[in-house]
mmCIF file of C-alpha atoms in Angstrom:
data_model
loop_
_atom_site.group_PDB
_atom_site.id
_atom_site.type_symbol
_atom_site.label_atom_id
_atom_site.label_comp_id
_atom_site.label_asym_id
_atom_site.label_seq_id
_atom_site.Cartn_x
_atom_site.Cartn_y
_atom_site.Cartn_z
ATOM 1 C CA MET I 1 -10.154 -22.209 -32.814
ATOM 2 C CA THR I 2 -12.400 -19.245 -32.396
ATOM 3 C CA THR I 3 -15.442 -18.891 -34.711
ATOM 4 C CA ILE I 4 -17.067 -15.439 -34.981
ATOM 5 C CA THR I 5 -20.259 -14.840 -36.986
ATOM 6 C CA THR I 6 -21.633 -11.561 -37.889
ATOM 7 C CA THR I 7 -25.235 -10.895 -39.065
ATOM 8 C CA LYS I 8 -25.182 -7.129 -39.077
ATOM 9 C CA SER I 9 -22.878 -4.119 -39.214
ATOM 10 C CA THR I 10 -20.530 -3.858 -36.282
ATOM 11 C CA PRO I 11 -20.150 -0.272 -35.001
ATOM 12 C CA LEU I 12 -16.948 1.424 -35.748
ATOM 13 C CA SER I 13 -14.460 1.655 -32.991
ATOM 14 C CA THR I 14 -14.337 5.227 -31.650
ATOM 15 C CA ASN I 15 -10.573 5.218 -31.575
ATOM 16 C CA LEU I 16 -10.483 4.623 -35.332
ATOM 17 C CA MET I 17 -13.481 6.434 -36.750
ATOM 18 C CA LYS I 18 -16.535 8.252 -35.485
ATOM 19 C CA PRO I 19 -19.337 5.842 -36.495
ATOM 20 C CA ALA I 20 -22.370 8.051 -36.641
ATOM 21 C CA VAL I 21 -20.684 10.912 -38.534
ATOM 22 C CA PHE I 22 -18.799 8.805 -40.990
ATOM 23 C CA ALA I 23 -21.627 6.402 -41.690
ATOM 24 C CA THR I 24 -24.122 9.201 -42.334
ATOM 25 C CA ALA I 25 -21.701 11.020 -44.558
ATOM 26 C CA LEU I 26 -20.965 7.881 -46.505
ATOM 27 C CA VAL I 27 -24.585 7.033 -47.201
ATOM 28 C CA VAL I 28 -25.577 10.567 -48.014
ATOM 29 C CA ALA I 29 -22.638 11.042 -50.373
ATOM 30 C CA MET I 30 -23.399 7.863 -52.230
ATOM 31 C CA THR I 31 -27.051 8.650 -52.540
ATOM 32 C CA LEU I 32 -26.420 12.108 -53.935
ATOM 33 C CA THR I 33 -23.768 10.994 -56.398
ATOM 34 C CA GLY I 34 -25.170 12.007 -59.833
ATOM 35 C CA CYS I 35 -22.378 11.843 -62.268
ATOM 36 C CA ASP I 36 -22.810 8.774 -64.626
ATOM 37 C CA LYS I 37 -19.593 9.185 -66.747
ATOM 38 C CA PHE I 38 -17.945 6.068 -65.379
ATOM 39 C CA LYS I 39 -20.893 3.789 -64.631
ATOM 40 C CA LYS I 40 -21.340 0.210 -65.955
ATOM 41 C CA SER I 41 -22.494 -0.103 -69.512
ATOM 42 C CA ASP I 42 -25.746 -1.962 -70.290
ATOM 43 C CA ASN I 43 -24.929 -2.515 -73.954
ATOM 44 C CA VAL I 44 -22.479 -4.514 -76.029
ATOM 45 C CA HIS I 45 -19.666 -2.460 -77.448
ATOM 46 C CA LYS I 46 -16.722 -3.117 -79.799
ATOM 47 C CA PRO I 47 -13.409 -2.743 -78.088
ATOM 48 C CA ALA I 48 -11.671 0.560 -79.005
ATOM 49 C CA ALA I 49 -9.067 0.416 -81.731
ATOM 50 C CA LEU I 50 -5.549 1.421 -80.748
ATOM 51 C CA VAL I 51 -4.870 5.116 -80.973
ATOM 52 C CA LYS I 52 -1.891 5.885 -83.256
ATOM 53 C CA LEU I 53 1.281 6.598 -81.241
ATOM 54 C CA ALA I 54 3.168 9.360 -83.070
ATOM 55 C CA SER I 55 6.477 8.518 -81.437
ATOM 56 C CA SER I 56 7.377 6.294 -78.550
ATOM 57 C CA GLN I 57 9.363 7.732 -75.658
ATOM 58 C CA ASN I 58 10.409 4.118 -74.746
ATOM 59 C CA VAL I 59 9.493 4.510 -71.112
ATOM 60 C CA ILE I 60 9.494 0.779 -70.551
ATOM 61 C CA SER I 61 11.341 -2.095 -72.134
ATOM 62 C CA PRO I 62 11.047 -5.914 -71.672
ATOM 63 C CA LEU I 63 13.391 -7.905 -69.429
ATOM 64 C CA PHE I 64 11.821 -11.330 -69.466
ATOM 65 C CA SER I 65 8.510 -13.294 -69.633
ATOM 66 C CA GLN I 66 7.497 -16.487 -67.822
ATOM 67 C CA GLY I 67 4.456 -18.768 -68.120
ATOM 68 C CA SER I 68 1.988 -19.285 -70.976
ATOM 69 C CA ASN I 69 2.813 -17.820 -74.329
ATOM 70 C CA THR I 70 -0.772 -18.345 -75.700
ATOM 71 C CA LYS I 71 -1.285 -15.719 -78.332
ATOM 72 C CA VAL I 72 -3.796 -13.148 -77.196
ATOM 73 C CA SER I 73 -5.327 -13.031 -80.608
ATOM 74 C CA LYS I 74 -6.421 -16.669 -80.316
ATOM 75 C CA ARG I 75 -8.442 -15.844 -77.166
ATOM 76 C CA PHE I 76 -9.962 -12.573 -78.306
ATOM 77 C CA GLY I 77 -9.604 -12.426 -82.088
ATOM 78 C CA SER I 78 -13.110 -13.867 -82.829
ATOM 79 C CA LEU I 79 -14.704 -11.603 -80.177
ATOM 80 C CA ARG I 80 -13.255 -8.250 -80.875
ATOM 81 C CA ASN I 81 -15.953 -7.109 -83.250
ATOM 82 C CA LYS I 82 -18.887 -8.758 -81.293
ATOM 83 C CA THR I 83 -18.422 -8.702 -77.565
ATOM 84 C CA THR I 84 -17.555 -6.156 -74.972
ATOM 85 C CA ILE I 85 -14.339 -7.113 -73.101
ATOM 86 C CA SER I 86 -14.619 -6.025 -69.491
ATOM 87 C CA GLN I 87 -12.273 -6.315 -66.503
ATOM 88 C CA GLN I 88 -11.266 -9.671 -65.194
ATOM 89 C CA PRO I 89 -11.644 -10.196 -61.425
ATOM 90 C CA THR I 90 -8.685 -12.647 -61.224
ATOM 91 C CA ALA I 91 -5.970 -11.998 -58.690
ATOM 92 C CA PHE I 92 -3.083 -14.115 -59.800
ATOM 93 C CA ARG I 93 -0.100 -12.196 -58.531
ATOM 94 C CA VAL I 94 3.591 -12.854 -58.522
ATOM 95 C CA ALA I 95 5.440 -12.258 -55.255
ATOM 96 C CA TYR I 96 8.803 -10.504 -55.151
ATOM 97 C CA ASP I 97 11.647 -10.366 -52.563
ATOM 98 C CA ASN I 98 15.386 -9.825 -52.559
ATOM 99 C CA ASN I 99 15.880 -13.399 -54.074
ATOM 100 C CA GLY I 100 13.662 -12.798 -57.046
ATOM 101 C CA TYR I 101 10.176 -13.874 -57.889
ATOM 102 C CA VAL I 102 7.780 -16.643 -56.921
ATOM 103 C CA ASN I 103 4.858 -17.199 -59.229
ATOM 104 C CA ALA I 104 1.885 -19.575 -59.481
ATOM 105 C CA LEU I 105 -0.126 -20.649 -62.591
ATOM 106 C CA ALA I 106 -3.686 -21.860 -62.965
ATOM 107 C CA ASP I 107 -2.370 -25.285 -64.022
ATOM 108 C CA GLY I 108 -0.862 -25.986 -60.571
ATOM 109 C CA SER I 109 2.656 -24.965 -61.253
ATOM 110 C CA VAL I 110 4.640 -22.877 -58.705
ATOM 111 C CA GLN I 111 8.020 -21.579 -59.745
ATOM 112 C CA ALA I 112 10.839 -19.411 -58.312
ATOM 113 C CA PHE I 113 13.028 -17.172 -60.494
ATOM 114 C CA ASP I 114 16.014 -15.066 -59.842
ATOM 115 C CA GLY I 115 16.055 -11.335 -60.713
ATOM 116 C CA GLN I 116 16.868 -12.042 -64.350
ATOM 117 C CA GLY I 117 14.173 -14.662 -64.871
ATOM 118 C CA LYS I 118 16.274 -17.856 -64.390
ATOM 119 C CA VAL I 119 14.280 -20.725 -62.877
ATOM 120 C CA LEU I 120 15.497 -21.595 -59.369
ATOM 121 C CA TRP I 121 12.956 -24.315 -58.620
ATOM 122 C CA SER I 122 9.673 -25.631 -59.978
ATOM 123 C CA THR I 123 6.897 -27.513 -58.268
ATOM 124 C CA LYS I 124 3.768 -28.961 -59.859
ATOM 125 C CA LEU I 125 0.811 -29.369 -57.424
ATOM 126 C CA LYS I 126 -1.936 -31.889 -58.085
ATOM 127 C CA GLN I 127 -4.781 -29.440 -58.260
ATOM 128 C CA GLY I 128 -5.044 -26.318 -60.357
ATOM 129 C CA LEU I 129 -4.437 -23.034 -58.496
ATOM 130 C CA MET I 130 -6.894 -20.259 -57.840
ATOM 131 C CA SER I 131 -4.772 -17.363 -56.545
ATOM 132 C CA GLY I 132 -1.384 -15.806 -56.551
ATOM 133 C CA VAL I 133 1.478 -16.118 -54.122
ATOM 134 C CA ALA I 134 1.897 -14.547 -50.679
ATOM 135 C CA LEU I 135 5.367 -14.418 -49.030
ATOM 136 C CA ASP I 136 6.037 -13.945 -45.261
ATOM 137 C CA GLU I 137 8.116 -10.985 -44.152
ATOM 138 C CA GLN I 138 11.234 -13.160 -43.713
ATOM 139 C CA SER I 139 10.781 -14.756 -47.159
ATOM 140 C CA ARG I 140 10.717 -18.237 -45.563
ATOM 141 C CA VAL I 141 7.252 -19.442 -46.727
ATOM 142 C CA ALA I 142 5.241 -19.038 -50.007
ATOM 143 C CA VAL I 143 1.473 -19.621 -49.698
ATOM 144 C CA VAL I 144 -0.914 -20.433 -52.475
ATOM 145 C CA SER I 145 -4.471 -21.845 -52.682
ATOM 146 C CA ASP I 146 -5.773 -24.622 -54.979
ATOM 147 C CA SER I 147 -9.067 -25.313 -56.823
ATOM 148 C CA LYS I 148 -10.302 -27.554 -54.032
ATOM 149 C CA GLY I 149 -10.079 -24.972 -51.295
ATOM 150 C CA VAL I 150 -6.711 -26.106 -49.889
ATOM 151 C CA ILE I 151 -4.226 -23.557 -48.583
ATOM 152 C CA ILE I 152 -0.681 -24.725 -49.340
ATOM 153 C CA ALA I 153 2.524 -23.493 -47.770
ATOM 154 C CA LEU I 154 5.852 -24.091 -49.552
ATOM 155 C CA ASP I 155 9.471 -23.515 -48.553
ATOM 156 C CA ARG I 156 10.529 -20.307 -50.276
ATOM 157 C CA MET I 157 13.985 -21.518 -51.180
ATOM 158 C CA THR I 158 13.166 -25.119 -52.313
ATOM 159 C CA GLY I 159 9.528 -25.341 -53.225
ATOM 160 C CA LYS I 160 8.898 -28.256 -50.867
ATOM 161 C CA VAL I 161 5.430 -28.398 -49.439
ATOM 162 C CA ILE I 162 5.483 -27.586 -45.647
ATOM 163 C CA TRP I 163 1.814 -27.973 -44.850
ATOM 164 C CA GLN I 164 -1.627 -28.087 -46.418
ATOM 165 C CA THR I 165 -4.875 -26.998 -44.824
ATOM 166 C CA PRO I 166 -8.293 -27.584 -46.438
ATOM 167 C CA LEU I 167 -10.924 -24.856 -46.046
ATOM 168 C CA ASP I 168 -14.695 -24.939 -46.746
ATOM 169 C CA THR I 169 -14.374 -23.132 -50.103
ATOM 170 C CA VAL I 170 -11.912 -21.887 -52.614
ATOM 171 C CA THR I 171 -9.843 -18.806 -51.956
ATOM 172 C CA LEU I 172 -9.627 -16.503 -54.980
ATOM 173 C CA SER I 173 -7.147 -13.877 -53.760
ATOM 174 C CA PRO I 174 -3.516 -14.121 -52.443
ATOM 175 C CA ALA I 175 -3.407 -14.419 -48.611
ATOM 176 C CA LEU I 176 -2.048 -11.807 -46.243
ATOM 177 C CA ILE I 177 0.786 -13.040 -44.013
ATOM 178 C CA SER I 178 1.532 -11.077 -40.880
ATOM 179 C CA GLN I 179 2.051 -11.674 -37.122
ATOM 180 C CA ASN I 180 2.427 -15.495 -37.719
ATOM 181 C CA ARG I 181 -1.067 -15.429 -39.349
ATOM 182 C CA VAL I 182 -2.062 -16.470 -42.819
ATOM 183 C CA ILE I 183 -5.272 -14.464 -43.455
ATOM 184 C CA THR I 184 -7.507 -15.691 -46.344
ATOM 185 C CA LEU I 185 -10.902 -14.613 -47.780
ATOM 186 C CA GLY I 186 -13.000 -17.567 -48.999
ATOM 187 C CA ASN I 187 -15.448 -17.418 -51.913
ATOM 188 C CA ASP I 188 -18.215 -18.056 -49.309
ATOM 189 C CA GLY I 189 -17.377 -14.920 -47.506
ATOM 190 C CA LYS I 190 -15.584 -16.548 -44.583
ATOM 191 C CA ILE I 191 -12.301 -14.904 -43.444
ATOM 192 C CA SER I 192 -9.867 -17.423 -41.922
ATOM 193 C CA ALA I 193 -6.592 -17.138 -40.028
ATOM 194 C CA LEU I 194 -4.161 -20.034 -40.076
ATOM 195 C CA SER I 195 -0.873 -20.460 -38.258
ATOM 196 C CA LEU I 196 2.038 -19.642 -40.501
ATOM 197 C CA GLU I 197 4.124 -22.382 -38.837
ATOM 198 C CA SER I 198 1.713 -25.322 -39.011
ATOM 199 C CA GLY I 199 -1.333 -24.297 -41.004
ATOM 200 C CA ALA I 200 -3.596 -24.968 -37.992
ATOM 201 C CA PRO I 201 -6.895 -22.891 -37.976
ATOM 202 C CA ILE I 202 -6.766 -20.108 -35.409
ATOM 203 C CA TRP I 203 -9.934 -18.152 -36.039
ATOM 204 C CA THR I 204 -12.722 -17.560 -38.582
ATOM 205 C CA PHE I 205 -15.033 -14.554 -39.182
ATOM 206 C CA ASN I 206 -18.205 -15.165 -41.233
ATOM 207 C CA THR I 207 -19.672 -12.338 -43.376
ATOM 208 C CA GLN I 208 -22.952 -12.157 -45.253
ATOM 209 C CA ASN I 209 -22.586 -13.399 -48.728
ATOM 210 C CA PRO I 210 -25.341 -12.195 -51.091
ATOM 211 C CA ASN I 211 -27.306 -14.528 -53.335
ATOM 212 C CA LEU I 212 -25.556 -13.144 -56.370
ATOM 213 C CA SER I 213 -22.051 -11.650 -56.566
ATOM 214 C CA VAL I 214 -18.943 -11.357 -58.679
ATOM 215 C CA ARG I 215 -16.308 -14.018 -57.948
ATOM 216 C CA GLY I 216 -14.074 -11.336 -56.629
ATOM 217 C CA SER I 217 -10.519 -11.460 -55.426
ATOM 218 C CA ALA I 218 -9.760 -8.648 -53.075
ATOM 219 C CA THR I 219 -6.656 -9.338 -50.922
ATOM 220 C CA PRO I 220 -6.759 -8.586 -47.145
ATOM 221 C CA ILE I 221 -4.493 -5.691 -46.157
ATOM 222 C CA LEU I 222 -2.989 -4.360 -42.970
ATOM 223 C CA PHE I 223 -4.479 -1.234 -41.501
ATOM 224 C CA ASN I 224 -1.918 -1.198 -38.714
ATOM 225 C CA ARG I 225 0.246 -3.840 -37.020
ATOM 226 C CA ASN I 226 -2.727 -5.321 -35.189
ATOM 227 C CA THR I 227 -5.606 -4.782 -37.652
ATOM 228 C CA VAL I 228 -6.506 -6.369 -40.884
ATOM 229 C CA LEU I 229 -8.893 -4.911 -43.413
ATOM 230 C CA VAL I 230 -10.961 -7.234 -45.620
ATOM 231 C CA SER I 231 -13.385 -6.179 -48.359
ATOM 232 C CA THR I 232 -16.273 -8.580 -49.114
ATOM 233 C CA ALA I 233 -19.078 -9.376 -51.489
ATOM 234 C CA ASP I 234 -21.647 -7.624 -49.331
ATOM 235 C CA GLY I 235 -20.030 -4.340 -50.119
ATOM 236 C CA ARG I 236 -18.419 -3.944 -46.703
ATOM 237 C CA ILE I 237 -14.923 -3.384 -45.328
ATOM 238 C CA HIS I 238 -14.369 -5.392 -42.149
ATOM 239 C CA ALA I 239 -11.616 -4.375 -39.713
ATOM 240 C CA LEU I 240 -10.591 -7.294 -37.574
ATOM 241 C CA ASN I 241 -8.046 -7.889 -34.806
ATOM 242 C CA ILE I 242 -5.336 -9.935 -36.540
ATOM 243 C CA ASP I 243 -4.545 -11.986 -33.490
ATOM 244 C CA ASN I 244 -7.983 -13.240 -32.507
ATOM 245 C CA GLY I 245 -10.415 -12.244 -35.343
ATOM 246 C CA VAL I 246 -12.522 -9.926 -33.067
ATOM 247 C CA PRO I 247 -14.290 -7.289 -35.153
ATOM 248 C CA ILE I 248 -13.316 -3.747 -34.600
ATOM 249 C CA TRP I 249 -15.635 -2.108 -37.125
ATOM 250 C CA SER I 250 -17.608 -3.074 -40.218
ATOM 251 C CA LYS I 251 -18.974 -0.528 -42.746
ATOM 252 C CA ARG I 252 -20.564 -0.596 -46.095
ATOM 253 C CA PHE I 253 -18.648 1.009 -49.064
ATOM 254 C CA GLY I 254 -20.493 -0.592 -51.958
ATOM 255 C CA ILE I 255 -24.125 0.455 -52.343
ATOM 256 C CA SER I 256 -26.652 -1.449 -54.439
ATOM 257 C CA LYS I 257 -28.757 0.628 -56.861
ATOM 258 C CA GLY I 258 -31.788 -1.408 -57.891
ATOM 259 C CA SER I 259 -34.264 -4.095 -56.983
ATOM 260 C CA SER I 260 -33.103 -7.035 -59.169
ATOM 261 C CA ASP I 261 -30.447 -9.438 -57.977
ATOM 262 C CA ILE I 262 -28.054 -8.118 -60.703
ATOM 263 C CA GLU I 263 -28.688 -4.508 -59.689
ATOM 264 C CA LYS I 264 -28.085 -5.422 -56.093
ATOM 265 C CA ILE I 265 -24.494 -6.551 -56.742
ATOM 266 C CA SER I 266 -22.336 -4.298 -54.664
ATOM 267 C CA ASP I 267 -19.121 -6.328 -54.310
ATOM 268 C CA VAL I 268 -15.881 -4.663 -53.282
ATOM 269 C CA ASP I 269 -13.671 -6.926 -55.324
ATOM 270 C CA ALA I 270 -10.704 -4.544 -55.734
ATOM 271 C CA THR I 271 -8.190 -4.692 -52.932
ATOM 272 C CA PRO I 272 -8.539 -1.417 -50.885
ATOM 273 C CA VAL I 273 -5.554 0.892 -51.082
ATOM 274 C CA LEU I 274 -4.219 2.479 -47.907
ATOM 275 C CA ASP I 275 -1.909 5.462 -48.815
ATOM 276 C CA GLY I 276 -0.767 7.213 -45.643
ATOM 277 C CA ASN I 277 -3.994 8.044 -43.891
ATOM 278 C CA MET I 278 -6.132 7.819 -46.915
ATOM 279 C CA LEU I 279 -8.170 4.710 -47.634
ATOM 280 C CA TYR I 280 -9.468 4.237 -51.256
ATOM 281 C CA VAL I 281 -12.207 1.677 -51.919
ATOM 282 C CA VAL I 282 -13.834 1.016 -55.271
ATOM 283 C CA SER I 283 -16.886 -1.229 -55.808
ATOM 284 C CA TYR I 284 -18.536 -3.064 -58.656
ATOM 285 C CA SER I 285 -21.713 -1.203 -57.984
ATOM 286 C CA GLY I 286 -20.067 2.077 -58.955
ATOM 287 C CA GLN I 287 -18.564 4.104 -56.086
ATOM 288 C CA LEU I 288 -14.965 5.133 -55.499
ATOM 289 C CA VAL I 289 -14.819 6.270 -51.929
ATOM 290 C CA ALA I 290 -11.896 8.069 -50.272
ATOM 291 C CA ALA I 291 -11.743 8.352 -46.501
ATOM 292 C CA ASP I 292 -9.271 10.030 -44.287
ATOM 293 C CA MET I 293 -8.690 7.532 -41.515
ATOM 294 C CA ALA I 294 -6.837 10.047 -39.337
ATOM 295 C CA SER I 295 -9.434 12.866 -39.288
ATOM 296 C CA GLN I 296 -12.312 10.363 -39.533
ATOM 297 C CA GLN I 297 -13.753 12.229 -42.412
ATOM 298 C CA LEU I 298 -15.029 11.175 -45.813
ATOM 299 C CA SER I 299 -12.955 12.948 -48.452
ATOM 300 C CA PHE I 300 -14.920 12.270 -51.602
ATOM 301 C CA VAL I 301 -17.098 9.802 -53.467
ATOM 302 C CA LYS I 302 -16.955 9.447 -57.268
ATOM 303 C CA GLU I 303 -19.257 7.318 -59.388
ATOM 304 C CA LEU I 304 -16.944 4.709 -60.878
ATOM 305 C CA ALA I 305 -17.472 0.957 -61.304
ATOM 306 C CA SER I 306 -14.411 -1.218 -61.193
ATOM 307 C CA LEU I 307 -12.970 -4.618 -60.275
ATOM 308 C CA LYS I 308 -9.463 -3.133 -60.054
ATOM 309 C CA SER I 309 -7.581 -1.383 -57.233
ATOM 310 C CA VAL I 310 -6.661 2.288 -57.701
ATOM 311 C CA GLY I 311 -3.083 3.478 -58.152
ATOM 312 C CA THR I 312 -1.696 6.495 -56.263
ATOM 313 C CA ASP I 313 1.275 8.829 -56.246
ATOM 314 C CA ALA I 314 2.098 11.939 -54.351
ATOM 315 C CA SER I 315 -0.778 14.010 -55.783
ATOM 316 C CA GLN I 316 -3.149 11.880 -57.721
ATOM 317 C CA VAL I 317 -5.238 8.706 -57.645
ATOM 318 C CA TYR I 318 -5.643 6.639 -60.900
ATOM 319 C CA ALA I 319 -8.645 4.442 -61.503
ATOM 320 C CA THR I 320 -9.794 2.188 -64.415
ATOM 321 C CA SER I 321 -13.463 1.480 -64.923
ATOM 322 C CA LEU I 322 -15.357 -1.578 -66.073
ATOM 323 C CA ASN I 323 -15.995 0.286 -69.420
ATOM 324 C CA GLY I 324 -12.341 1.126 -69.966
ATOM 325 C CA GLU I 325 -11.971 4.597 -68.883
ATOM 326 C CA LEU I 326 -8.725 5.729 -67.290
ATOM 327 C CA VAL I 327 -9.225 8.627 -64.777
ATOM 328 C CA ALA I 328 -6.639 10.741 -62.940
ATOM 329 C CA MET I 329 -8.013 12.554 -59.864
ATOM 330 C CA ASP I 330 -6.701 14.703 -57.173
ATOM 331 C CA LYS I 331 -6.098 12.259 -54.350
ATOM 332 C CA MET I 332 -7.575 14.543 -51.613
ATOM 333 C CA THR I 333 -10.633 16.098 -53.464
ATOM 334 C CA GLY I 334 -11.408 13.675 -56.238
ATOM 335 C CA THR I 335 -11.356 16.445 -58.727
ATOM 336 C CA VAL I 336 -10.761 14.939 -62.245
ATOM 337 C CA ASN I 337 -7.548 16.250 -63.680
ATOM 338 C CA TRP I 338 -7.808 14.310 -66.797
ATOM 339 C CA GLN I 339 -9.438 11.236 -68.283
ATOM 340 C CA THR I 340 -9.288 9.081 -71.404
ATOM 341 C CA ASP I 341 -11.782 6.682 -73.029
ATOM 342 C CA ASN I 342 -9.445 5.632 -75.963
ATOM 343 C CA LEU I 343 -9.082 2.167 -74.191
ATOM 344 C CA SER I 344 -12.884 1.684 -73.855
ATOM 345 C CA TYR I 345 -14.072 -1.921 -73.563
ATOM 346 C CA ARG I 346 -10.505 -3.421 -73.811
ATOM 347 C CA GLY I 347 -10.652 -5.085 -70.400
ATOM 348 C CA LEU I 348 -8.269 -2.841 -68.479
ATOM 349 C CA SER I 349 -5.949 -3.889 -65.662
ATOM 350 C CA ASN I 350 -5.380 -1.655 -62.560
ATOM 351 C CA ALA I 351 -3.358 1.484 -63.225
ATOM 352 C CA VAL I 352 0.052 2.009 -61.621
ATOM 353 C CA SER I 353 2.214 5.174 -61.218
ATOM 354 C CA ILE I 354 5.855 4.873 -62.357
ATOM 355 C CA GLY I 355 7.595 8.197 -61.787
ATOM 356 C CA ASN I 356 6.329 10.699 -64.226
ATOM 357 C CA TYR I 357 4.036 8.219 -65.915
ATOM 358 C CA VAL I 358 1.080 5.973 -65.276
ATOM 359 C CA VAL I 359 0.683 2.546 -66.957
ATOM 360 C CA VAL I 360 -2.361 0.431 -67.649
ATOM 361 C CA GLY I 361 -2.646 -3.007 -69.354
ATOM 362 C CA ASP I 362 -5.481 -4.578 -71.402
ATOM 363 C CA ALA I 363 -6.929 -7.952 -72.044
ATOM 364 C CA MET I 364 -5.436 -7.926 -75.556
ATOM 365 C CA GLY I 365 -1.876 -7.873 -74.173
ATOM 366 C CA TYR I 366 -0.869 -4.174 -74.487
ATOM 367 C CA LEU I 367 0.728 -1.927 -71.989
ATOM 368 C CA HIS I 368 -0.174 1.752 -72.434
ATOM 369 C CA VAL I 369 1.905 4.465 -70.873
ATOM 370 C CA TYR I 370 0.519 8.004 -70.227
ATOM 371 C CA ASP I 371 2.088 11.245 -68.971
ATOM 372 C CA ARG I 372 0.832 11.614 -65.436
ATOM 373 C CA THR I 373 0.387 15.375 -65.718
ATOM 374 C CA SER I 374 -1.170 15.821 -69.124
ATOM 375 C CA GLY I 375 -2.744 12.368 -69.816
ATOM 376 C CA ALA I 376 -0.932 12.169 -73.146
ATOM 377 C CA LEU I 377 -0.205 8.708 -74.463
ATOM 378 C CA VAL I 378 3.690 8.423 -74.766
ATOM 379 C CA ASP I 379 4.481 4.724 -75.067
ATOM 380 C CA ARG I 380 2.921 1.383 -75.843
ATOM 381 C CA LYS I 381 4.365 -2.110 -75.663
ATOM 382 C CA GLN I 382 2.868 -5.584 -76.266
ATOM 383 C CA ALA I 383 3.187 -8.526 -73.818
ATOM 384 C CA LYS I 384 2.943 -12.183 -74.766
ATOM 385 C CA SER I 385 -0.272 -12.638 -72.844
ATOM 386 C CA ASP I 386 -3.275 -10.696 -71.555
ATOM 387 C CA VAL I 387 -2.577 -8.106 -68.838
ATOM 388 C CA ALA I 388 -4.941 -8.387 -65.871
ATOM 389 C CA VAL I 389 -2.800 -7.129 -62.938
ATOM 390 C CA LEU I 390 0.096 -4.688 -62.733
ATOM 391 C CA GLN I 391 2.670 -4.183 -59.947
ATOM 392 C CA PHE I 392 5.587 -1.643 -59.738
ATOM 393 C CA ILE I 393 8.403 -2.888 -57.476
ATOM 394 C CA ASN I 394 11.969 -1.678 -57.298
ATOM 395 C CA ASN I 395 11.783 0.230 -60.644
ATOM 396 C CA ARG I 396 10.388 -2.791 -62.364
ATOM 397 C CA LEU I 397 6.921 -3.206 -63.835
ATOM 398 C CA ILE I 398 5.324 -6.673 -63.448
ATOM 399 C CA ALA I 399 2.462 -7.431 -65.794
ATOM 400 C CA GLN I 400 0.362 -10.514 -64.854
ATOM 401 C CA SER I 401 -2.111 -12.447 -67.017
ATOM 402 C CA ALA I 402 -5.526 -13.846 -65.800
ATOM 403 C CA ASN I 403 -3.964 -17.371 -65.649
ATOM 404 C CA GLY I 404 -0.784 -16.331 -63.838
ATOM 405 C CA ALA I 405 1.826 -15.873 -66.658
ATOM 406 C CA PHE I 406 3.826 -12.713 -66.015
ATOM 407 C CA SER I 407 6.328 -10.478 -67.723
ATOM 408 C CA VAL I 408 8.848 -8.020 -66.194
ATOM 409 C CA TRP I 409 9.657 -4.654 -67.688
ATOM 410 C CA GLN I 410 12.455 -2.203 -66.978
ATOM 411 C CA VAL I 411 11.433 1.414 -66.414
ATOM 412 C CA ASN I 412 13.863 3.555 -68.335
ATOM 413 C CA ARG I 413 12.889 7.077 -67.443
#
């Protein structure tokens, strides 16, 4: 097993990005950012009341729900008038393939469902679970992590445990499975690669964990077939060779803005989004950065603090802030096309584009649908649990709760 430790930034590979030019532009842009519209709030605010919906266009309709049916009102009813509800950093995420869905719950349950929500198999693991499900490309193996730091691989078709590998710390985000590697990001900042076949450790890469950070849950993503990108609590994105863990480049995207430990929090807890050549990275400290990885140029920096990934479509990027703003921007320039704060302090999920609309969920269990061009509210539905994570797959919207329960919605138009 190879162990790689880094104590400082690794220069960017010249064949991916010009290090001096890009690094200077990034620091200068973040230093000069002056807009404070979407920054973190220092005060306690009452969650915004629901805006009256004149008439619903019925953009989405429920298909089925699975998991906990705990009433949202029981969780938040006593807090609505007293406490700000912010975003939740959890990353429970259901996995989907041609056979249906595989889902994990915080109580240790892992279940597979067909496309209509019928249970195919169910397994109860001894420990509670900390992250969602990852599937390999051939849909043979489902991987989860438990509350003791153990990575567990199950047979996709039967739920039988194939192997278990204990790590030094818990893993809060779903793994990335590619090239016979299971790539995980531990809560201690250690990036690990295990064999998909046996669970044997292959390599590790240690990053600098700050004294204080958000318990984040960014999932590793592929930059290309041989390179994995991992965002960490030190505000950096690390590009590593997926085969051996050798660092290719490492750059800071989250910038701390003060002297106290809290002000220094610069976690990149939202999974980076790679859309074509564009890489979008949003940090807790308040920067949304867009970089063109082909031209090796910084496209824009906007001041926006979030724990959630952005959504994109052909022309726009959609972001939700810690304070509950929903913002639609030009995906190349960052120009704000429209924004709304009528969901302020409701604990927003990520935003996803579904055709002519954009959808966002909240911690009170509502799904809000907006016209992607005008920003007008056109539909609203209520789920059976809070909505922390959204996915849009094969014309179906998947809404996930903080504890792993999920619901599936049909997109009608």
